[in-house]
Amino acid sequence: MTATHHDVLIIGSGAAGLTAALSLATKLKVLVLAKGDLTSGSTAWAQGGIAAVLDAGDTFEDHVRDTMIAGAGLNDEEVVRFVIERAPAAIDRLCELGVPFNRESGDLHLTREGGHSHRRIVHVDDATGWAVQAALLKAAEENPNITLLPGQSCVDLVTGRNEERYSGSGRVWGAYALDEASGKVRLHTARATVMAAGGAGRVYQFSTSPRGATGDGIAMAWRAGARVSNMEMMQFHPTCLYNLEVKNFLITEAVRGEGGHLINPRTGERFMSQYDPERMELAPRDVVARANDDQIKRFGLDYVHLDISHQPPEFVKGHFPTIHEKLLGLGIDMTRQPIPVVPAQHYTCGGVMIDLAGRTDLPGLYAAGECTESGLHGANRLASNSLLECFVFGEAAAQDILARWDSFDAPPAIREWDESRVTDSDEEVVIKQNWTEIRRMMWNYVGIVRTTKRLERAKHRIDLLASEIADYYGHFRVTTDLIELRNLHQCAGLIVESALKRHESRGLHFTLDYPETDAVPVDTVLVP
Ligand code: FAD
Ligand code: SIN
């Protein structure tokens, strides 16, 4: 297939990628690639909303403090301030794009979520992400400087190594992407590339993330030579629906924000008083997820109950129309009955290291959104700070590219993808087997509560799988499944390696072998 060239290549059409695209397109030609369809990322699934200080009684200081408390001090305070102070402007931009946020007497309605000391979550009912994704996509589709290309699974970044005359530089010049329809890999070059490929949630057996959250961006940047950090900080959401058919449906934290109680279905007890008597159900996510996990394991339960049926039915239906309808379809009326819930992986706090301008270690490569570790979240992301991070860093990366545009060289001659030495796979079962094995192993050995022994077992399994996957990748034509397996495996390795390096319990990393928290928080930085 013929190669493409654009000023800027963006990998990912979620909140981070499209925010960057819309700003860049004021001056430059932008290509946005997405795996599957343009709404396949996590953005479209976001429920709760976007955190921003908009209430007269609230302050930036309070939002900074809540973010640092949730992040167990591992956050970079300068970054936290940078993001939080830009939140109101980000919300204004979304309003201008037509996002129909809920309002009350003309003012934006603010809901509440765990870890927030104020009502501060702007939302569109309980389906904020869908409305945000639709507004960004509409604006991008209408912009003549933006080309949106779905159905493209990026395989790897193009670096100096792919130049016809290799200069030895780690400069990034774009990416190779599998065109899912034709099965051919195509070269896409650009002067600057923005990685916005989302998180790695699907590395776990149970996750709220969509199917494509396989850590492709983190793995591609790592293979190209960028450092990653804090990969052990995997967030588990306390309340994913427990249902044998519907495996990854989130019950938003806003249900607890609007008064929902967590109850042990066997004892009938509202158990959060045992774990965090002051904040109860509105404690940060790591605390509530561990509490749910503990109840489930100690009492041999399949799930715990989340109950908001004490609120008036109209209030529940009005606040949570999507969840209410979805549950009714499954035979649960949340206005009258408790909802069975379990913890599930939800968010990747670690990722590709970036600075305040979204720059990675590699010249020409920027990154934004869930695939990054910007310093905002630290050891545990505060609810609804993630979409906000996408808007702020998508914009920051775009502004830095625009400001430095004259210093970006045009790409040199780059080699096309070479598949002369590979054949079609004759054993797809290998991919399925390895994919399932990794996800189950990560859930069992690298989950909410960890031990060194279990982490070492996981490392052993990951090391064994490495040569099998490399061998498969070296011999067969790439498919999206193979690309994802290779990336899932790489991310699993990064998570386990990071977890083994942290000899303390902090935020989302809780290990029985090191239950104390060190006096000084230190990032886990992995260097390729
Ligand atoms: P995504 O939106 O995940 O987009 C990733 C993009 O990269 C997609 O377009 C995908 O196709 C593309 N991509 C991936 N791999 C490749 C590849 N190899 N080649 C080409 N393209 C690729 N956060 C909040 O702040 N508030 C909330 O209320 C909230 N609720 C959530 C509810 C759920 C169920 C989930 C799963 C997450 C929620 N989050 C929430 C988190 C938030 O939605 C995500 O962190 C955020 O949307 C990530 O945006 P992103 O742009 O970084 O990536
Ligand atoms: C939720 O609605 O509970 C998810 C919010 C988030 O992930 O920030």
XYZ file of C-alpha atoms and ligand atoms in Angstrom:
589
model
C 0.000 0.000 0.000
C 1.249 3.491 -0.712
C 2.791 5.357 2.185
C 1.138 8.525 3.505
C 2.783 11.699 4.707
C 1.212 14.345 6.956
C 2.587 17.129 9.128
C 1.529 15.344 12.307
C 0.471 11.753 12.942
C -1.818 11.065 15.902
C -2.291 7.500 17.090
C -5.684 7.335 18.790
C -9.063 9.007 18.322
C -10.096 9.303 21.993
C -10.211 12.440 24.133
C -6.426 12.949 24.064
C -5.884 12.320 20.359
C -8.810 14.398 19.110
C -8.052 17.294 21.465
C -4.529 17.440 20.033
C -5.840 17.078 16.470
C -8.311 19.958 16.764
C -5.651 22.379 18.019
C -2.984 21.261 15.548
C -5.401 21.539 12.636
C -5.566 25.309 13.048
C -2.266 25.348 11.112
C -1.160 21.830 10.161
C -2.347 18.753 8.257
C -3.092 15.971 10.697
C -3.695 12.236 10.257
C -5.528 10.441 13.074
C -5.317 6.635 13.114
C -7.573 4.407 15.201
C -7.705 0.690 15.790
C -11.187 -0.574 14.936
C -13.734 2.206 14.748
C -13.226 5.796 15.803
C -15.168 5.339 19.060
C -13.433 2.148 20.169
C -11.368 3.692 23.006
C -12.252 4.187 26.670
C -13.380 7.769 26.132
C -16.746 6.719 24.749
C -17.370 4.560 27.836
C -16.676 7.158 30.507
C -19.638 7.517 32.816
C -19.025 9.746 35.834
C -17.654 12.908 34.244
C -14.839 15.448 34.333
C -13.421 17.036 37.476
C -13.112 20.831 37.517
C -13.272 23.558 40.157
C -16.416 25.480 39.176
C -18.307 25.870 42.438
C -17.897 29.103 44.429
C -17.108 27.144 47.598
C -14.428 25.032 45.917
C -10.775 25.972 45.290
C -7.842 24.817 43.147
C -6.000 24.172 46.433
C -8.692 21.686 47.502
C -8.649 19.885 44.148
C -4.829 19.725 44.304
C -4.970 18.371 47.848
C -7.595 15.721 46.998
C -5.529 14.622 43.971
C -2.354 14.342 46.061
C -4.135 12.426 48.839
C -5.636 9.944 46.356
C -2.232 9.618 44.638
C -0.584 8.835 48.007
C 1.944 11.618 47.493
C 3.550 10.028 44.447
C 2.090 12.784 42.239
C 4.222 15.654 40.954
C 2.606 18.700 42.556
C 3.682 21.036 39.754
C 1.894 18.810 37.235
C -1.173 18.486 39.462
C -1.469 22.291 39.632
C -0.814 22.638 35.900
C -3.713 20.317 35.081
C -6.194 21.462 37.702
C -5.780 25.156 36.916
C -6.539 24.416 33.248
C -9.719 22.415 33.981
C -12.266 25.275 33.789
C -10.898 26.357 30.379
C -11.078 22.750 29.158
C -14.743 22.577 30.185
C -15.409 25.903 28.397
C -13.907 24.474 25.187
C -16.118 21.390 25.454
C -19.188 23.583 25.975
C -18.213 25.520 22.830
C -18.025 22.202 20.961
C -21.604 21.560 22.076
C -21.196 18.937 24.824
C -24.636 19.023 26.522
C -23.493 18.952 30.154
C -26.268 18.669 32.747
C -27.327 22.015 34.163
C -29.361 23.202 37.116
C -30.902 26.706 36.892
C -28.462 27.449 34.065
C -25.318 26.461 36.010
C -23.410 23.256 35.318
C -24.623 20.474 37.615
C -21.766 19.061 39.681
C -21.882 15.548 41.039
C -19.606 13.974 43.615
C -17.224 11.021 43.510
C -14.864 9.233 45.890
C -11.864 11.202 47.159
C -13.339 14.601 46.215
C -13.982 16.981 49.117
C -16.471 18.988 47.001
C -19.063 18.456 44.327
C -16.886 19.026 41.286
C -17.770 16.535 38.548
C -19.264 17.977 35.357
C -21.272 15.326 33.557
C -23.797 14.380 30.887
C -26.149 12.134 32.878
C -24.198 8.884 33.439
C -22.809 8.718 29.886
C -20.396 11.658 29.786
C -17.803 9.939 27.625
C -20.181 9.218 24.790
C -21.249 12.879 24.573
C -17.641 14.098 24.719
C -16.461 11.594 22.099
C -19.330 12.530 19.776
C -18.655 16.282 20.050
C -14.896 15.908 19.454
C -15.470 13.564 16.540
C -18.025 15.859 14.909
C -15.606 18.794 15.105
C -12.754 16.659 13.714
C -14.909 15.323 10.857
C -15.842 18.865 9.882
C -12.216 20.067 9.884
C -10.599 19.944 6.402
C -7.099 19.705 7.938
C -7.893 16.470 9.769
C -7.951 13.053 8.093
C -9.537 10.354 10.243
C -8.545 6.811 9.344
C -10.217 4.032 11.376
C -9.350 0.343 11.051
C -5.597 0.864 11.377
C -3.656 -1.105 14.012
C -0.274 0.530 14.466
C 2.422 -2.099 14.764
C 5.449 -0.004 15.676
C 6.779 3.513 15.607
C 9.123 4.468 12.798
C 12.442 5.524 14.278
C 15.915 6.290 12.962
C 16.493 2.541 12.630
C 13.992 2.428 9.747
C 15.775 5.114 7.736
C 17.251 3.884 4.483
C 20.523 5.454 5.612
C 20.423 4.759 9.342
C 21.661 7.791 11.248
C 21.687 6.126 14.639
C 19.085 8.595 15.963
C 16.051 7.687 18.077
C 14.040 10.345 16.220
C 10.439 9.244 15.587
C 9.085 9.782 12.070
C 5.606 8.213 12.244
C 4.382 4.626 12.403
C 3.707 1.415 10.522
C 0.042 0.431 10.711
C -1.851 -2.676 9.678
C -4.807 -1.820 7.471
C -7.352 -4.171 9.040
C -9.433 -4.541 5.855
C -6.632 -5.468 3.436
C -4.223 -7.094 5.910
C -1.381 -4.943 4.520
C 0.990 -2.852 6.612
C 1.344 0.731 5.515
C 3.946 3.383 6.336
C 2.654 6.726 7.710
C 5.355 9.356 8.070
C 5.124 12.712 9.837
C 7.384 15.392 11.262
C 5.808 14.885 14.689
C 3.865 11.983 16.166
C 1.449 12.093 19.113
C 0.854 8.795 20.896
C -2.680 8.773 22.352
C -3.456 5.062 22.214
C -5.055 4.664 25.665
C -4.442 2.239 28.526
C -3.499 -1.389 29.053
C -6.527 -2.522 31.071
C -7.125 -5.646 29.035
C -3.954 -7.143 30.425
C -6.288 -8.235 33.259
C -8.988 -10.872 32.987
C -11.633 -8.579 34.489
C -11.566 -4.991 33.323
C -14.010 -2.187 32.650
C -11.903 -1.138 29.637
C -12.982 -1.819 26.060
C -11.530 -4.715 24.049
C -8.762 -2.657 22.402
C -7.156 -1.377 25.626
C -4.109 -3.580 25.141
C -1.364 -1.082 25.971
C -0.256 -0.712 22.337
C 0.937 2.872 22.826
C 2.983 2.092 25.915
C 4.545 -0.971 24.296
C 5.322 0.816 21.014
C 6.953 3.764 22.783
C 8.931 1.402 25.024
C 10.211 -0.606 22.061
C 11.199 2.645 20.345
C 13.269 3.641 23.393
C 11.071 5.787 25.656
C 11.096 5.347 29.428
C 7.923 4.276 31.222
C 7.103 4.753 34.877
C 4.813 3.593 37.688
C 3.397 0.702 35.680
C 2.637 -1.166 38.921
C -0.053 1.439 39.671
C -3.015 -0.307 38.063
C -6.338 1.049 39.252
C -9.154 -1.331 40.162
C -12.629 0.175 40.204
C -14.645 -1.061 43.200
C -17.972 -1.393 41.415
C -18.105 -3.308 38.159
C -21.410 -5.132 37.604
C -21.284 -8.804 38.578
C -23.128 -10.653 35.833
C -22.253 -13.898 34.133
C -23.124 -12.561 30.678
C -22.172 -8.898 30.868
C -18.570 -8.909 32.017
C -17.296 -5.335 31.993
C -20.143 -2.949 32.721
C -19.132 -0.195 35.121
C -21.459 1.127 37.818
C -20.246 4.695 38.143
C -18.740 5.964 41.355
C -21.338 8.731 41.169
C -23.866 6.150 42.472
C -21.910 6.236 45.727
C -21.483 10.000 45.279
C -25.280 10.345 45.264
C -25.704 8.221 48.394
C -25.204 4.548 47.396
C -24.155 2.149 50.183
C -21.909 -0.914 49.974
C -23.410 -3.870 51.791
C -22.278 -7.397 52.566
C -25.089 -9.530 51.082
C -24.595 -12.211 53.735
C -24.504 -10.109 56.899
C -26.508 -7.140 55.607
C -23.818 -4.882 57.104
C -22.724 -1.566 55.549
C -19.089 -2.586 55.777
C -17.069 0.508 54.788
C -17.151 1.602 58.441
C -14.577 -1.144 59.102
C -12.142 0.233 56.526
C -12.577 4.015 56.382
C -15.108 5.153 59.000
C -14.784 8.820 58.084
C -15.046 8.753 54.290
C -17.029 5.484 54.078
C -18.129 4.766 50.461
C -16.495 8.007 49.309
C -12.970 6.957 50.250
C -10.536 6.863 47.271
C -10.898 3.953 44.894
C -7.952 1.897 46.113
C -9.391 1.817 49.650
C -12.908 0.870 48.508
C -11.672 -1.728 45.977
C -9.551 -3.408 48.662
C -12.516 -3.367 51.058
C -14.776 -5.056 48.476
C -12.054 -7.573 47.674
C -11.553 -8.323 51.357
C -15.275 -8.888 51.983
C -15.565 -11.136 48.936
C -12.544 -13.231 49.920
C -13.244 -13.384 53.677
C -16.912 -14.366 53.317
C -16.460 -16.499 50.186
C -18.871 -14.262 48.262
C -19.279 -13.838 44.522
C -19.997 -10.107 44.905
C -21.001 -7.352 47.318
C -24.086 -5.172 47.016
C -24.245 -1.527 45.968
C -27.569 -0.161 47.135
C -29.132 3.186 46.244
C -32.733 1.991 46.521
C -33.265 4.207 49.609
C -33.217 7.266 47.305
C -36.499 8.228 45.556
C -36.972 6.257 42.278
C -37.244 9.461 40.197
C -33.943 10.706 41.640
C -32.192 7.412 40.753
C -33.653 7.256 37.237
C -32.924 10.943 36.660
C -29.259 10.656 37.649
C -28.465 7.273 36.173
C -30.715 6.694 33.151
C -28.197 4.586 31.191
C -27.313 2.309 34.093
C -30.947 2.026 35.172
C -32.012 0.929 31.711
C -29.099 -1.453 31.233
C -29.804 -3.125 34.591
C -33.537 -3.369 33.912
C -32.642 -5.331 30.782
C -30.770 -7.758 33.035
C -33.665 -8.058 35.480
C -32.313 -5.684 38.163
C -34.371 -2.647 39.158
C -31.859 -0.408 40.946
C -34.656 1.793 42.307
C -35.840 -1.192 44.379
C -32.962 -3.670 44.509
C -29.240 -3.638 45.332
C -26.773 -4.114 42.456
C -24.266 -7.015 42.659
C -20.760 -5.589 42.104
C -17.117 -6.722 42.092
C -13.836 -4.846 41.665
C -12.292 -4.897 38.182
C -9.260 -3.299 36.546
C -10.206 0.188 35.432
C -7.317 2.531 34.685
C -3.594 2.438 33.876
C -1.933 5.109 36.045
C 1.577 4.405 34.759
C 2.799 4.784 31.206
C 5.116 6.660 28.864
C 6.914 9.441 30.722
C 6.071 12.924 29.475
C 6.883 16.476 30.516
C 4.495 19.422 30.822
C 4.517 19.866 27.033
C 3.626 16.221 26.394
C 7.175 15.468 25.175
C 8.530 11.944 25.618
C 12.220 10.985 25.735
C 12.268 10.558 21.963
C 12.633 13.538 19.614
C 9.526 13.871 17.468
C 7.351 11.772 19.795
C 4.718 13.338 22.024
C 2.163 11.474 24.121
C -1.068 12.308 25.944
C -3.856 10.597 27.865
C -4.052 7.201 29.496
C -0.939 5.810 27.784
C 1.200 8.351 29.680
C 2.587 8.904 33.137
C 2.558 12.690 33.413
C 2.913 12.944 37.193
C -0.765 13.843 37.696
C -2.106 10.638 39.201
C 0.765 9.321 41.305
C -0.072 6.047 43.031
C -3.835 6.230 42.392
C -5.932 8.380 40.075
C -8.575 10.568 41.638
C -11.967 9.925 40.022
C -12.710 11.930 36.879
C -9.201 13.398 36.637
C -8.446 11.225 33.618
C -10.509 12.822 30.876
C -9.252 16.124 32.234
C -5.659 14.959 31.776
C -6.462 14.032 28.154
C -7.770 17.538 27.402
C -4.916 19.352 29.127
C -2.043 17.285 27.705
C -3.635 16.871 24.264
C -3.709 20.668 24.120
C -0.225 21.092 25.658
C 1.336 18.712 23.124
C -0.379 20.506 20.245
C 0.766 23.926 21.443
C 4.362 22.736 21.814
C 4.376 21.245 18.302
C 2.942 24.461 16.862
C 5.489 26.577 18.741
C 8.460 24.483 17.576
C 7.187 23.638 14.128
C 9.988 25.359 12.231
C 12.595 23.226 14.013
C 11.041 19.899 12.934
C 12.842 18.390 9.920
C 11.043 16.594 7.122
C 11.408 12.801 7.427
C 14.270 11.132 5.544
C 13.697 8.161 3.207
C 12.097 5.407 5.297
C 11.912 1.705 4.444
C 8.499 0.260 3.605
C 7.271 -2.641 5.770
C 9.034 -5.843 4.752
C 7.023 -9.057 4.890
C 9.079 -11.040 2.438
C 10.149 -13.514 5.138
C 6.807 -14.213 6.811
C 3.843 -16.406 5.949
C 0.209 -16.572 7.067
C -0.221 -18.100 10.493
C -1.300 -21.722 10.602
C -1.922 -21.784 14.348
C -4.140 -18.922 15.494
C -4.862 -20.959 18.620
C -1.443 -19.927 19.978
C -2.598 -16.326 20.130
C -5.836 -17.144 21.918
C -4.102 -19.430 24.389
C -1.380 -16.909 25.267
C -3.798 -13.995 25.462
C -6.050 -15.904 27.912
C -3.109 -17.138 29.932
C -1.607 -13.676 30.397
C -4.874 -12.099 31.462
C -5.766 -14.820 33.945
C -2.271 -14.908 35.367
C -2.196 -11.119 35.823
C -5.555 -11.221 37.611
C -4.508 -14.019 39.955
C -0.898 -13.019 40.635
C -0.680 -9.260 40.053
C -4.091 -8.101 41.291
C -5.411 -5.921 44.105
C -3.339 -7.555 46.869
C 0.140 -8.758 45.868
C 2.995 -10.816 47.298
C 6.573 -11.126 46.086
C 6.125 -14.847 45.556
C 3.130 -14.342 43.281
C 4.901 -11.572 41.369
C 7.884 -13.866 40.833
C 5.602 -16.613 39.558
C 4.086 -14.106 37.133
C 7.533 -12.998 35.977
C 8.516 -16.597 35.338
C 5.428 -17.179 33.178
C 5.972 -13.932 31.269
C 9.609 -14.839 30.576
C 8.539 -18.256 29.258
C 5.960 -16.705 26.935
C 8.457 -14.151 25.575
C 10.278 -16.452 23.189
C 7.046 -18.119 22.007
C 5.487 -14.758 21.134
C 8.688 -13.400 19.549
C 8.991 -16.549 17.470
C 5.385 -16.256 16.307
C 5.808 -12.563 15.500
C 9.013 -13.279 13.582
C 7.462 -15.931 11.346
C 3.886 -14.886 10.610
C 2.096 -11.965 8.987
C 0.788 -9.533 11.590
C -2.880 -9.445 12.512
C -4.549 -7.155 15.059
C -4.761 -10.096 17.480
C -1.033 -10.751 17.187
C -0.166 -7.052 17.541
C -2.284 -6.898 20.686
C -0.883 -10.098 22.162
C 2.682 -8.823 21.701
C 1.750 -5.542 23.400
C -0.248 -7.160 26.225
C 2.716 -9.377 26.966
C 5.120 -6.439 26.923
C 2.894 -4.417 29.270
C 2.418 -7.376 31.618
C 6.201 -7.612 31.836
C 6.527 -3.889 32.587
C 3.835 -4.071 35.304
C 5.435 -7.054 37.032
C 8.956 -5.635 36.793
C 7.761 -2.353 38.308
C 5.800 -4.124 41.052
C 8.848 -6.187 42.008
C 10.910 -3.008 42.311
C 8.564 -1.304 44.776
C 9.362 -2.516 48.275
C 6.497 -0.716 50.030
C 2.714 -0.478 49.853
C 1.491 2.786 48.393
C -1.793 3.660 46.716
C -2.700 0.971 44.224
C 0.358 -1.159 44.916
C -0.462 -3.162 48.036
C 1.831 -6.052 48.925
C 1.648 -8.284 51.987
C 5.455 -8.531 52.014
C 5.987 -4.770 52.374
C 2.832 -3.427 54.071
C 4.423 -0.132 55.200
C 4.687 3.065 53.168
C 8.162 4.590 52.755
C 8.697 8.108 54.080
C 9.762 9.446 50.683
C 7.697 8.674 47.555
C 9.807 7.593 44.579
C 8.637 6.839 41.021
C 9.409 3.438 39.522
C 11.174 4.323 36.289
C 12.021 1.636 33.726
C 14.626 2.410 31.082
C 14.531 0.400 27.804
P -8.883 6.168 24.577
O -10.126 6.945 24.658
O -8.855 4.828 25.192
O -8.555 6.042 23.025
C -7.484 5.242 22.563
C -7.430 5.360 21.064
O -6.241 4.738 20.596
C -8.579 4.665 20.350
O -8.982 5.466 19.264
C -7.954 3.378 19.833
O -8.566 2.899 18.670
C -6.557 3.877 19.522
N -5.542 2.816 19.482
C -5.186 1.951 20.457
N -4.217 1.128 20.004
C -3.966 1.481 18.724
C -3.112 0.998 17.723
N -2.284 -0.028 17.916
N -3.143 1.590 16.505
C -3.989 2.626 16.244
N -4.817 3.134 17.170
C -4.802 2.560 18.389
N -12.280 8.993 33.239
C -12.787 10.150 33.709
O -12.065 11.146 33.849
N -14.104 10.216 34.046
C -14.951 9.165 33.928
O -16.132 9.271 34.219
C -14.427 7.934 33.449
N -15.215 6.841 33.345
C -14.695 5.713 32.787
C -15.534 4.615 32.596
C -15.052 3.480 31.976
C -15.959 2.301 31.755
C -13.699 3.433 31.566
C -13.148 2.205 30.902
C -12.862 4.510 31.782
C -13.349 5.650 32.387
N -12.535 6.754 32.601
C -13.059 7.903 33.091
C -11.170 6.777 32.086
C -11.145 7.538 30.766
O -12.290 7.206 30.018
C -9.914 7.186 29.951
O -8.763 7.258 30.748
C -9.762 8.157 28.794
O -10.939 8.194 28.038
C -8.586 7.753 27.918
O -8.606 8.549 26.769
P -7.429 8.412 25.721
O -7.695 9.423 24.668
O -6.123 8.431 26.401
O -7.603 6.939 25.129
C -16.884 6.333 37.287
O -17.815 6.888 36.729
O -16.963 5.739 38.363
C -15.559 6.368 36.615
C -14.957 7.681 36.862
C -13.511 7.638 36.526
O -12.985 6.609 36.119
O -12.877 8.671 36.712
